[in-house]
Amino acid sequence: MKVYSASVCRWKHDDPSIQKPIILAGSFELSSFGYFQRQTIKDLITMFTRLFVERTEPGVCQRLEHEEFLVYILKRDTGIASVVVTDKEYPQRVGYAFVRQVMDEFMDKTGGKYSTTSRDHSVAFPSLEAMLKKFQDPAEADKITRIQKDVDETKDVLVKTLDQLLERGEKIDDLVERSSDLSMASKKFYKTAKKHNQCCTIL
């Protein structure tokens, strides 16, 4: 059972020239992947984090399923969203609790005041890495989160697949090709892995 990443994004901007969500803070745990795969997977998580936040309705907590991965997205009307990526073996109740804790902790640490810059990773949020480490052990994390309401029963949770999130006629390969989050090396690695049907890409 693995948690691969946790991040906080700003999706509402005062500057109309900023079109995409900005990743204010993020932390990754990709040691289960091969050394030469990690940068590509990190790039893909970054790319799809923006996409998922952009296409999730405000005020919604959403779980996205794709192949062997689950993505939890909590998008608040305040303009902030939290995103957690796990494998499918990870307990979903704890995944929901984690994405909510990331949001609550971020708002508590920043007092609701955060950077309006267009640069990624512009907010210091050191406790995010600590939370990512703690939630690697879902049994231990569950001792802390079990007092929280079971969000599986709440009506604001949506469950979708990646295909449902894509627009008509849109393909993942096209998104990868157009993405500015992926280096040329990552795009090449993604294409090679897919050609050989290797399960080394996150999405």
PDB file of C-alpha atoms in Angstrom:
ATOM      1  CA  MET A   1       0.000   0.000   0.000  1.00  0.00           C
ATOM      2  CA  LYS A   2       1.536   3.259  -1.136  1.00  0.00           C
ATOM      3  CA  VAL A   3       0.861   6.985  -1.151  1.00  0.00           C
ATOM      4  CA  TYR A   4       2.763   8.465  -4.079  1.00  0.00           C
ATOM      5  CA  SER A   5       2.103  12.166  -3.688  1.00  0.00           C
ATOM      6  CA  ALA A   6       0.242  14.912  -1.861  1.00  0.00           C
ATOM      7  CA  SER A   7      -0.135  18.468  -3.094  1.00  0.00           C
ATOM      8  CA  VAL A   8      -1.985  21.742  -2.636  1.00  0.00           C
ATOM      9  CA  CYS A   9      -3.044  23.850  -5.618  1.00  0.00           C
ATOM     10  CA  ARG A  10      -4.501  27.301  -6.156  1.00  0.00           C
ATOM     11  CA  TRP A  11      -7.101  27.143  -8.913  1.00  0.00           C
ATOM     12  CA  LYS A  12      -8.692  30.603  -8.552  1.00  0.00           C
ATOM     13  CA  HIS A  13      -6.499  33.517  -9.632  1.00  0.00           C
ATOM     14  CA  ASP A  14      -6.754  37.303  -9.395  1.00  0.00           C
ATOM     15  CA  ASP A  15      -4.489  37.568 -12.435  1.00  0.00           C
ATOM     16  CA  PRO A  16      -6.548  36.664 -15.537  1.00  0.00           C
ATOM     17  CA  SER A  17      -3.364  35.767 -17.425  1.00  0.00           C
ATOM     18  CA  ILE A  18      -2.924  32.682 -15.198  1.00  0.00           C
ATOM     19  CA  GLN A  19      -5.043  29.988 -16.806  1.00  0.00           C
ATOM     20  CA  LYS A  20      -3.933  26.775 -15.096  1.00  0.00           C
ATOM     21  CA  PRO A  21      -3.906  25.676 -11.449  1.00  0.00           C
ATOM     22  CA  ILE A  22      -0.685  26.531  -9.630  1.00  0.00           C
ATOM     23  CA  ILE A  23       0.859  23.861  -7.402  1.00  0.00           C
ATOM     24  CA  LEU A  24       1.644  25.798  -4.235  1.00  0.00           C
ATOM     25  CA  ALA A  25       3.258  22.853  -2.436  1.00  0.00           C
ATOM     26  CA  GLY A  26       3.859  19.191  -3.167  1.00  0.00           C
ATOM     27  CA  SER A  27       5.623  16.119  -1.801  1.00  0.00           C
ATOM     28  CA  PHE A  28       6.428  12.783  -3.475  1.00  0.00           C
ATOM     29  CA  GLU A  29       7.340   9.235  -2.409  1.00  0.00           C
ATOM     30  CA  LEU A  30       8.366   7.316  -5.528  1.00  0.00           C
ATOM     31  CA  SER A  31      10.995   4.945  -4.165  1.00  0.00           C
ATOM     32  CA  SER A  32       8.934   1.930  -5.263  1.00  0.00           C
ATOM     33  CA  PHE A  33       9.627   2.858  -8.895  1.00  0.00           C
ATOM     34  CA  GLY A  34      12.907   2.364 -10.727  1.00  0.00           C
ATOM     35  CA  TYR A  35      15.421   5.180 -10.386  1.00  0.00           C
ATOM     36  CA  PHE A  36      15.206   6.165 -14.061  1.00  0.00           C
ATOM     37  CA  GLN A  37      11.400   6.136 -14.000  1.00  0.00           C
ATOM     38  CA  ARG A  38      10.917   8.496 -11.066  1.00  0.00           C
ATOM     39  CA  GLN A  39      11.349  11.838 -12.829  1.00  0.00           C
ATOM     40  CA  THR A  40       8.915  10.852 -15.574  1.00  0.00           C
ATOM     41  CA  ILE A  41       6.348   9.692 -13.025  1.00  0.00           C
ATOM     42  CA  LYS A  42       6.812  12.878 -11.008  1.00  0.00           C
ATOM     43  CA  ASP A  43       6.264  14.941 -14.171  1.00  0.00           C
ATOM     44  CA  LEU A  44       3.140  12.943 -15.034  1.00  0.00           C
ATOM     45  CA  ILE A  45       1.699  13.359 -11.545  1.00  0.00           C
ATOM     46  CA  THR A  46       2.298  17.103 -11.802  1.00  0.00           C
ATOM     47  CA  MET A  47       0.635  17.278 -15.209  1.00  0.00           C
ATOM     48  CA  PHE A  48      -2.412  15.269 -14.196  1.00  0.00           C
ATOM     49  CA  THR A  49      -2.747  17.039 -10.848  1.00  0.00           C
ATOM     50  CA  ARG A  50      -3.367  20.284 -12.741  1.00  0.00           C
ATOM     51  CA  LEU A  51      -5.780  18.563 -15.123  1.00  0.00           C
ATOM     52  CA  PHE A  52      -7.790  16.913 -12.346  1.00  0.00           C
ATOM     53  CA  VAL A  53      -8.059  20.098 -10.297  1.00  0.00           C
ATOM     54  CA  GLU A  54      -9.075  22.074 -13.374  1.00  0.00           C
ATOM     55  CA  ARG A  55     -11.847  19.615 -14.255  1.00  0.00           C
ATOM     56  CA  THR A  56     -13.254  19.011 -10.775  1.00  0.00           C
ATOM     57  CA  GLU A  57     -16.232  21.140  -9.785  1.00  0.00           C
ATOM     58  CA  PRO A  58     -15.690  23.539  -6.847  1.00  0.00           C
ATOM     59  CA  GLY A  59     -17.058  22.285  -3.554  1.00  0.00           C
ATOM     60  CA  VAL A  60     -16.580  18.628  -4.524  1.00  0.00           C
ATOM     61  CA  CYS A  61     -14.484  15.787  -3.116  1.00  0.00           C
ATOM     62  CA  GLN A  62     -13.766  13.387  -5.967  1.00  0.00           C
ATOM     63  CA  ARG A  63     -12.038  10.024  -6.272  1.00  0.00           C
ATOM     64  CA  LEU A  64     -10.599   9.260  -9.678  1.00  0.00           C
ATOM     65  CA  GLU A  65      -9.817   5.670 -10.604  1.00  0.00           C
ATOM     66  CA  HIS A  66      -7.378   4.679 -13.329  1.00  0.00           C
ATOM     67  CA  GLU A  67      -5.756   1.283 -13.740  1.00  0.00           C
ATOM     68  CA  GLU A  68      -3.869   0.593 -10.483  1.00  0.00           C
ATOM     69  CA  PHE A  69      -4.118   4.110  -9.080  1.00  0.00           C
ATOM     70  CA  LEU A  70      -6.542   6.239  -7.091  1.00  0.00           C
ATOM     71  CA  VAL A  71      -6.511  10.031  -7.043  1.00  0.00           C
ATOM     72  CA  TYR A  72      -8.361  11.956  -4.328  1.00  0.00           C
ATOM     73  CA  ILE A  73      -9.237  15.574  -5.082  1.00  0.00           C
ATOM     74  CA  LEU A  74     -10.822  18.098  -2.717  1.00  0.00           C
ATOM     75  CA  LYS A  75     -11.627  21.392  -4.407  1.00  0.00           C
ATOM     76  CA  ARG A  76     -12.873  24.232  -2.210  1.00  0.00           C
ATOM     77  CA  ASP A  77     -14.715  27.367  -3.296  1.00  0.00           C
ATOM     78  CA  THR A  78     -11.951  29.374  -1.608  1.00  0.00           C
ATOM     79  CA  GLY A  79      -9.744  28.717  -4.634  1.00  0.00           C
ATOM     80  CA  ILE A  80      -7.632  25.963  -3.058  1.00  0.00           C
ATOM     81  CA  ALA A  81      -7.567  22.243  -3.857  1.00  0.00           C
ATOM     82  CA  SER A  82      -5.728  19.319  -2.292  1.00  0.00           C
ATOM     83  CA  VAL A  83      -4.739  16.188  -4.224  1.00  0.00           C
ATOM     84  CA  VAL A  84      -3.504  12.782  -3.008  1.00  0.00           C
ATOM     85  CA  VAL A  85      -2.368   9.898  -5.264  1.00  0.00           C
ATOM     86  CA  THR A  86      -2.282   6.312  -3.931  1.00  0.00           C
ATOM     87  CA  ASP A  87      -2.267   2.776  -5.242  1.00  0.00           C
ATOM     88  CA  LYS A  88      -5.540   0.806  -5.345  1.00  0.00           C
ATOM     89  CA  GLU A  89      -4.596  -1.273  -2.324  1.00  0.00           C
ATOM     90  CA  TYR A  90      -4.543   1.789  -0.092  1.00  0.00           C
ATOM     91  CA  PRO A  91      -7.689   2.004   2.135  1.00  0.00           C
ATOM     92  CA  GLN A  92     -10.030   4.492   0.534  1.00  0.00           C
ATOM     93  CA  ARG A  93     -11.418   5.809   3.805  1.00  0.00           C
ATOM     94  CA  VAL A  94      -7.907   6.777   4.887  1.00  0.00           C
ATOM     95  CA  GLY A  95      -7.255   8.285   1.437  1.00  0.00           C
ATOM     96  CA  TYR A  96     -10.273  10.560   1.847  1.00  0.00           C
ATOM     97  CA  ALA A  97      -9.184  11.475   5.356  1.00  0.00           C
ATOM     98  CA  PHE A  98      -5.676  12.307   4.101  1.00  0.00           C
ATOM     99  CA  VAL A  99      -6.799  14.656   1.326  1.00  0.00           C
ATOM    100  CA  ARG A 100      -9.010  16.499   3.824  1.00  0.00           C
ATOM    101  CA  GLN A 101      -6.233  16.697   6.391  1.00  0.00           C
ATOM    102  CA  VAL A 102      -3.872  18.155   3.783  1.00  0.00           C
ATOM    103  CA  MET A 103      -6.445  20.872   3.081  1.00  0.00           C
ATOM    104  CA  ASP A 104      -7.159  21.598   6.743  1.00  0.00           C
ATOM    105  CA  GLU A 105      -3.487  21.668   7.712  1.00  0.00           C
ATOM    106  CA  PHE A 106      -2.620  23.990   4.826  1.00  0.00           C
ATOM    107  CA  MET A 107      -5.389  26.445   5.665  1.00  0.00           C
ATOM    108  CA  ASP A 108      -4.406  26.350   9.336  1.00  0.00           C
ATOM    109  CA  LYS A 109      -0.709  26.955   8.613  1.00  0.00           C
ATOM    110  CA  THR A 110      -1.313  29.780   6.152  1.00  0.00           C
ATOM    111  CA  GLY A 111      -4.277  31.363   7.905  1.00  0.00           C
ATOM    112  CA  GLY A 112      -6.044  31.386   4.566  1.00  0.00           C
ATOM    113  CA  LYS A 113      -3.374  33.687   3.119  1.00  0.00           C
ATOM    114  CA  TYR A 114      -1.211  32.204   0.426  1.00  0.00           C
ATOM    115  CA  SER A 115       0.902  33.188  -2.516  1.00  0.00           C
ATOM    116  CA  THR A 116      -0.706  34.719  -5.602  1.00  0.00           C
ATOM    117  CA  THR A 117       2.397  34.069  -7.695  1.00  0.00           C
ATOM    118  CA  SER A 118       2.296  32.055 -10.897  1.00  0.00           C
ATOM    119  CA  ARG A 119       5.286  29.968  -9.764  1.00  0.00           C
ATOM    120  CA  ASP A 120       4.869  26.399  -8.559  1.00  0.00           C
ATOM    121  CA  HIS A 121       6.048  25.404  -5.066  1.00  0.00           C
ATOM    122  CA  SER A 122       6.009  28.993  -3.822  1.00  0.00           C
ATOM    123  CA  VAL A 123       4.582  28.212  -0.365  1.00  0.00           C
ATOM    124  CA  ALA A 124       6.616  26.678   2.455  1.00  0.00           C
ATOM    125  CA  PHE A 125       4.596  23.745   3.789  1.00  0.00           C
ATOM    126  CA  PRO A 126       7.117  21.405   5.513  1.00  0.00           C
ATOM    127  CA  SER A 127       4.443  19.472   7.386  1.00  0.00           C
ATOM    128  CA  LEU A 128       3.223  18.078   4.040  1.00  0.00           C
ATOM    129  CA  GLU A 129       6.247  15.792   3.786  1.00  0.00           C
ATOM    130  CA  ALA A 130       5.712  14.672   7.382  1.00  0.00           C
ATOM    131  CA  MET A 131       2.064  13.863   6.628  1.00  0.00           C
ATOM    132  CA  LEU A 132       3.069  11.912   3.519  1.00  0.00           C
ATOM    133  CA  LYS A 133       5.419   9.794   5.623  1.00  0.00           C
ATOM    134  CA  LYS A 134       2.810   9.252   8.348  1.00  0.00           C
ATOM    135  CA  PHE A 135       0.122   8.159   5.898  1.00  0.00           C
ATOM    136  CA  GLN A 136       2.409   5.563   4.317  1.00  0.00           C
ATOM    137  CA  ASP A 137       1.200   3.388   7.176  1.00  0.00           C
ATOM    138  CA  PRO A 138      -2.601   3.516   6.784  1.00  0.00           C
ATOM    139  CA  ALA A 139      -3.191   1.483   9.954  1.00  0.00           C
ATOM    140  CA  GLU A 140      -1.296   4.017  12.041  1.00  0.00           C
ATOM    141  CA  ALA A 141      -2.870   6.949  10.223  1.00  0.00           C
ATOM    142  CA  ASP A 142      -6.303   5.414  10.715  1.00  0.00           C
ATOM    143  CA  LYS A 143      -5.879   5.586  14.488  1.00  0.00           C
ATOM    144  CA  ILE A 144      -5.674   9.338  14.095  1.00  0.00           C
ATOM    145  CA  THR A 145      -8.370   9.762  11.463  1.00  0.00           C
ATOM    146  CA  ARG A 146     -10.986   7.197  12.506  1.00  0.00           C
ATOM    147  CA  ILE A 147     -12.769   9.741  14.694  1.00  0.00           C
ATOM    148  CA  GLN A 148     -13.525  11.738  11.574  1.00  0.00           C
ATOM    149  CA  LYS A 149     -16.781  11.195   9.726  1.00  0.00           C
ATOM    150  CA  ASP A 150     -16.639   8.387   7.184  1.00  0.00           C
ATOM    151  CA  VAL A 151     -16.600  10.425   3.977  1.00  0.00           C
ATOM    152  CA  ASP A 152     -17.578   7.382   1.912  1.00  0.00           C
ATOM    153  CA  GLU A 153     -21.106   8.077   3.091  1.00  0.00           C
ATOM    154  CA  THR A 154     -21.201  11.774   2.285  1.00  0.00           C
ATOM    155  CA  LYS A 155     -23.030  13.036  -0.768  1.00  0.00           C
ATOM    156  CA  ASP A 156     -20.286  15.368  -1.973  1.00  0.00           C
ATOM    157  CA  VAL A 157     -18.009  12.480  -2.970  1.00  0.00           C
ATOM    158  CA  LEU A 158     -17.911  11.629  -6.673  1.00  0.00           C
ATOM    159  CA  VAL A 159     -16.228   8.590  -8.183  1.00  0.00           C
ATOM    160  CA  LYS A 160     -15.050   8.836 -11.765  1.00  0.00           C
ATOM    161  CA  THR A 161     -12.629   7.243 -14.170  1.00  0.00           C
ATOM    162  CA  LEU A 162     -10.001   9.130 -16.128  1.00  0.00           C
ATOM    163  CA  ASP A 163     -11.974   8.567 -19.330  1.00  0.00           C
ATOM    164  CA  GLN A 164     -14.987  10.351 -17.803  1.00  0.00           C
ATOM    165  CA  LEU A 165     -12.813  13.342 -16.979  1.00  0.00           C
ATOM    166  CA  LEU A 166     -11.477  13.702 -20.505  1.00  0.00           C
ATOM    167  CA  GLU A 167     -13.369  15.775 -23.032  1.00  0.00           C
ATOM    168  CA  ARG A 168     -14.943  14.099 -26.044  1.00  0.00           C
ATOM    169  CA  GLY A 169     -12.309  12.980 -28.505  1.00  0.00           C
ATOM    170  CA  GLU A 170      -9.503  13.841 -26.107  1.00  0.00           C
ATOM    171  CA  LYS A 171      -6.698  11.332 -25.574  1.00  0.00           C
ATOM    172  CA  ILE A 172      -4.115  10.996 -22.835  1.00  0.00           C
ATOM    173  CA  ASP A 173      -1.338  10.808 -25.419  1.00  0.00           C
ATOM    174  CA  ASP A 174      -2.358  14.221 -26.803  1.00  0.00           C
ATOM    175  CA  LEU A 175      -2.350  15.750 -23.310  1.00  0.00           C
ATOM    176  CA  VAL A 176       1.097  14.339 -22.683  1.00  0.00           C
ATOM    177  CA  GLU A 177       2.382  15.741 -25.965  1.00  0.00           C
ATOM    178  CA  ARG A 178       1.019  19.239 -25.248  1.00  0.00           C
ATOM    179  CA  SER A 179       1.994  19.387 -21.586  1.00  0.00           C
ATOM    180  CA  SER A 180       4.583  21.933 -20.465  1.00  0.00           C
ATOM    181  CA  ASP A 181       5.046  19.964 -17.230  1.00  0.00           C
ATOM    182  CA  LEU A 182       6.833  17.156 -19.048  1.00  0.00           C
ATOM    183  CA  SER A 183      10.358  17.424 -20.368  1.00  0.00           C
ATOM    184  CA  MET A 184      11.188  16.000 -23.784  1.00  0.00           C
ATOM    185  CA  ALA A 185      12.938  13.120 -22.005  1.00  0.00           C
ATOM    186  CA  SER A 186       9.810  12.353 -19.965  1.00  0.00           C
ATOM    187  CA  LYS A 187       7.606  12.433 -23.058  1.00  0.00           C
ATOM    188  CA  LYS A 188       9.971  10.064 -24.847  1.00  0.00           C
ATOM    189  CA  PHE A 189      10.105   7.761 -21.830  1.00  0.00           C
ATOM    190  CA  TYR A 190       6.292   7.724 -21.615  1.00  0.00           C
ATOM    191  CA  LYS A 191       5.913   6.830 -25.298  1.00  0.00           C
ATOM    192  CA  THR A 192       8.549   4.094 -25.106  1.00  0.00           C
ATOM    193  CA  ALA A 193       6.971   2.567 -21.993  1.00  0.00           C
ATOM    194  CA  LYS A 194       3.518   2.586 -23.540  1.00  0.00           C
ATOM    195  CA  LYS A 195       4.821   1.056 -26.772  1.00  0.00           C
ATOM    196  CA  HIS A 196       6.280  -1.834 -24.811  1.00  0.00           C
ATOM    197  CA  ASN A 197       3.203  -2.039 -22.569  1.00  0.00           C
ATOM    198  CA  GLN A 198       5.254  -1.403 -19.461  1.00  0.00           C
ATOM    199  CA  CYS A 199       3.390  -0.295 -16.368  1.00  0.00           C
ATOM    200  CA  CYS A 200       5.810   2.420 -15.379  1.00  0.00           C
ATOM    201  CA  THR A 201       3.700   5.503 -15.926  1.00  0.00           C
ATOM    202  CA  ILE A 202       1.363   6.753 -13.275  1.00  0.00           C
ATOM    203  CA  LEU A 203      -1.528   7.539 -15.606  1.00  0.00           C
TER     204      LEU A 203
END
